[in-house]
Amino acid sequence: MYHPRELYPSLGTGYRLGPPQSGADSSFPTALAEGYRYPDLDTPKLDCYLSGIETAPRTLAAPAPLPLLPPTLGAEPALPAAEALRSLPGVSLSLENQELWKEFSAVGTEMIITKAGRRMFPACRVSVTGLDPEARYLFLLDVVPVDGARYRWQGRRWEPSGKAEPRLPDRVYIHPDSPATGAHWMRQPVSFHRVKLTNSTLDPHGHLILHSMHKYQPRIHLVRAAQLCSQHWGGVASFRFPETTFISVTAYQNPRITQLKIAANPFAKGFRENGRNSQPILFVSPDTPGGPCDSTLGGDIRESDAEQAPAPREAAPAPAPPCSGPSAEAYLLHPAAFHGAPGHLPTRNPSFQEAPDSGRPAPYAAAFLELQPGAGSSGYPAAPPAASFAPHFLQGSPFPLPYPGPGGYLDVGSKPMY
DNA sequence: TCTGCTTGCACTTTTGAAATGT
DNA sequence: AACATTTCAAAAGTGCAAGCAG
């Protein structure tokens, strides 16, 4: 996977997309920061632009703060259907490896986080329908805290053991195929198995940074990028699947989870039958990294995938022409330009070669957005002033609709372009 | 002392370049 | 010479266990 840092090492490790850190922007009302939250889908990291594209006007008068979700004790409650926040009518997402996730969820999913970064297993693998085959979309994944508690393994189950650590810099993983056409995304399942989790707050690789012993929830966002060099993003659909909730750990606590991982993860095959792990194999999952869940394009696809679900070349996005204006595409090509980085930076590192399969520049195949947590102690983002939500169509305005001023300058208004 | 984190280990899978064949 | 297939070594991904740190 690639990271903008590889293109612009001089910029450091991340590109701030959100508001300044608490205290850096004293003009922002803390009360609002505490008061806003989507009722059905907490979207702290992406609130800043999801907000501008809601399909219907809504009052955001920043009422009393919504409470954090209560910590869940012991067995998880019955899992509701995937929740979604949509401004892309008709778009739906389904979790391909839902059964595997449910196996883990029933036990209490744990994800190892390491300083160097550890992949998620199971990985999020989804199928999407309802996209405009001709339009281009970005697939994003982020991970957000489920509640405000820190957890401890009590021998038989996880229990809250205090207040959560302060929110870490939020990062968003962009699927390496992004942007691609709707036809491309719908052709085969989309996998995020290359996402890595780390507990290193100074992580230089762009991995998603989490606290250990905290409960998290992956979310998947589908963003319509109108066209290459477009001035607007055309809408967002965000999804989360309750069964993908997990607790981050540096070492597995629940031995049943260990068994599930060993049984299901091919990389752990060495622990199955050679005596290092004497317990019986529970099952062998089809959710292997090399399955059809892999990326649908370019270097992210493996031979086995090509056999199962070949990705025709015509599905590959065309090489991106130089972009000058603010756009989703431009962000991927030149993320630093939207975050206060020097504007004279090159738009492309000539040392990178074209991705052989996709026909587009490899270095832009994937990137991370790093967003800052908002003001306030809740860990949720700085909420937008209500007035910022009023205009449904914002054209040519800086990116952070709720956060005018220094920071990002990407227009994500929802003015229809189609 | 306890809990959580880091590191090195052995093992496996994946990947891509080089070698070989058609 | 060009392309396809096979081989193989390096890289990367696993969980385990010992040791370290607060």
XYZ file of C-alpha atoms in Angstrom, chain A residues 50 56 84 94 101 106 149 176 206 210 295 335 365 368 374 400 418:
17
model
C -20.711 13.844 5.432
C -32.698 16.140 3.688
C -25.942 3.035 7.034
C -23.249 -6.374 2.250
C -17.249 -12.234 11.497
C -19.893 -14.508 19.208
C -14.445 2.765 28.101
C -6.080 1.109 -3.367
C -0.075 5.608 7.852
C -5.698 2.489 18.028
C -8.366 -5.780 -4.368
C -3.182 15.248 -0.542
C -3.237 3.586 -5.540
C -4.337 7.561 4.125
C -12.093 17.407 17.473
C -14.019 21.465 5.982
C -25.007 14.206 -12.707
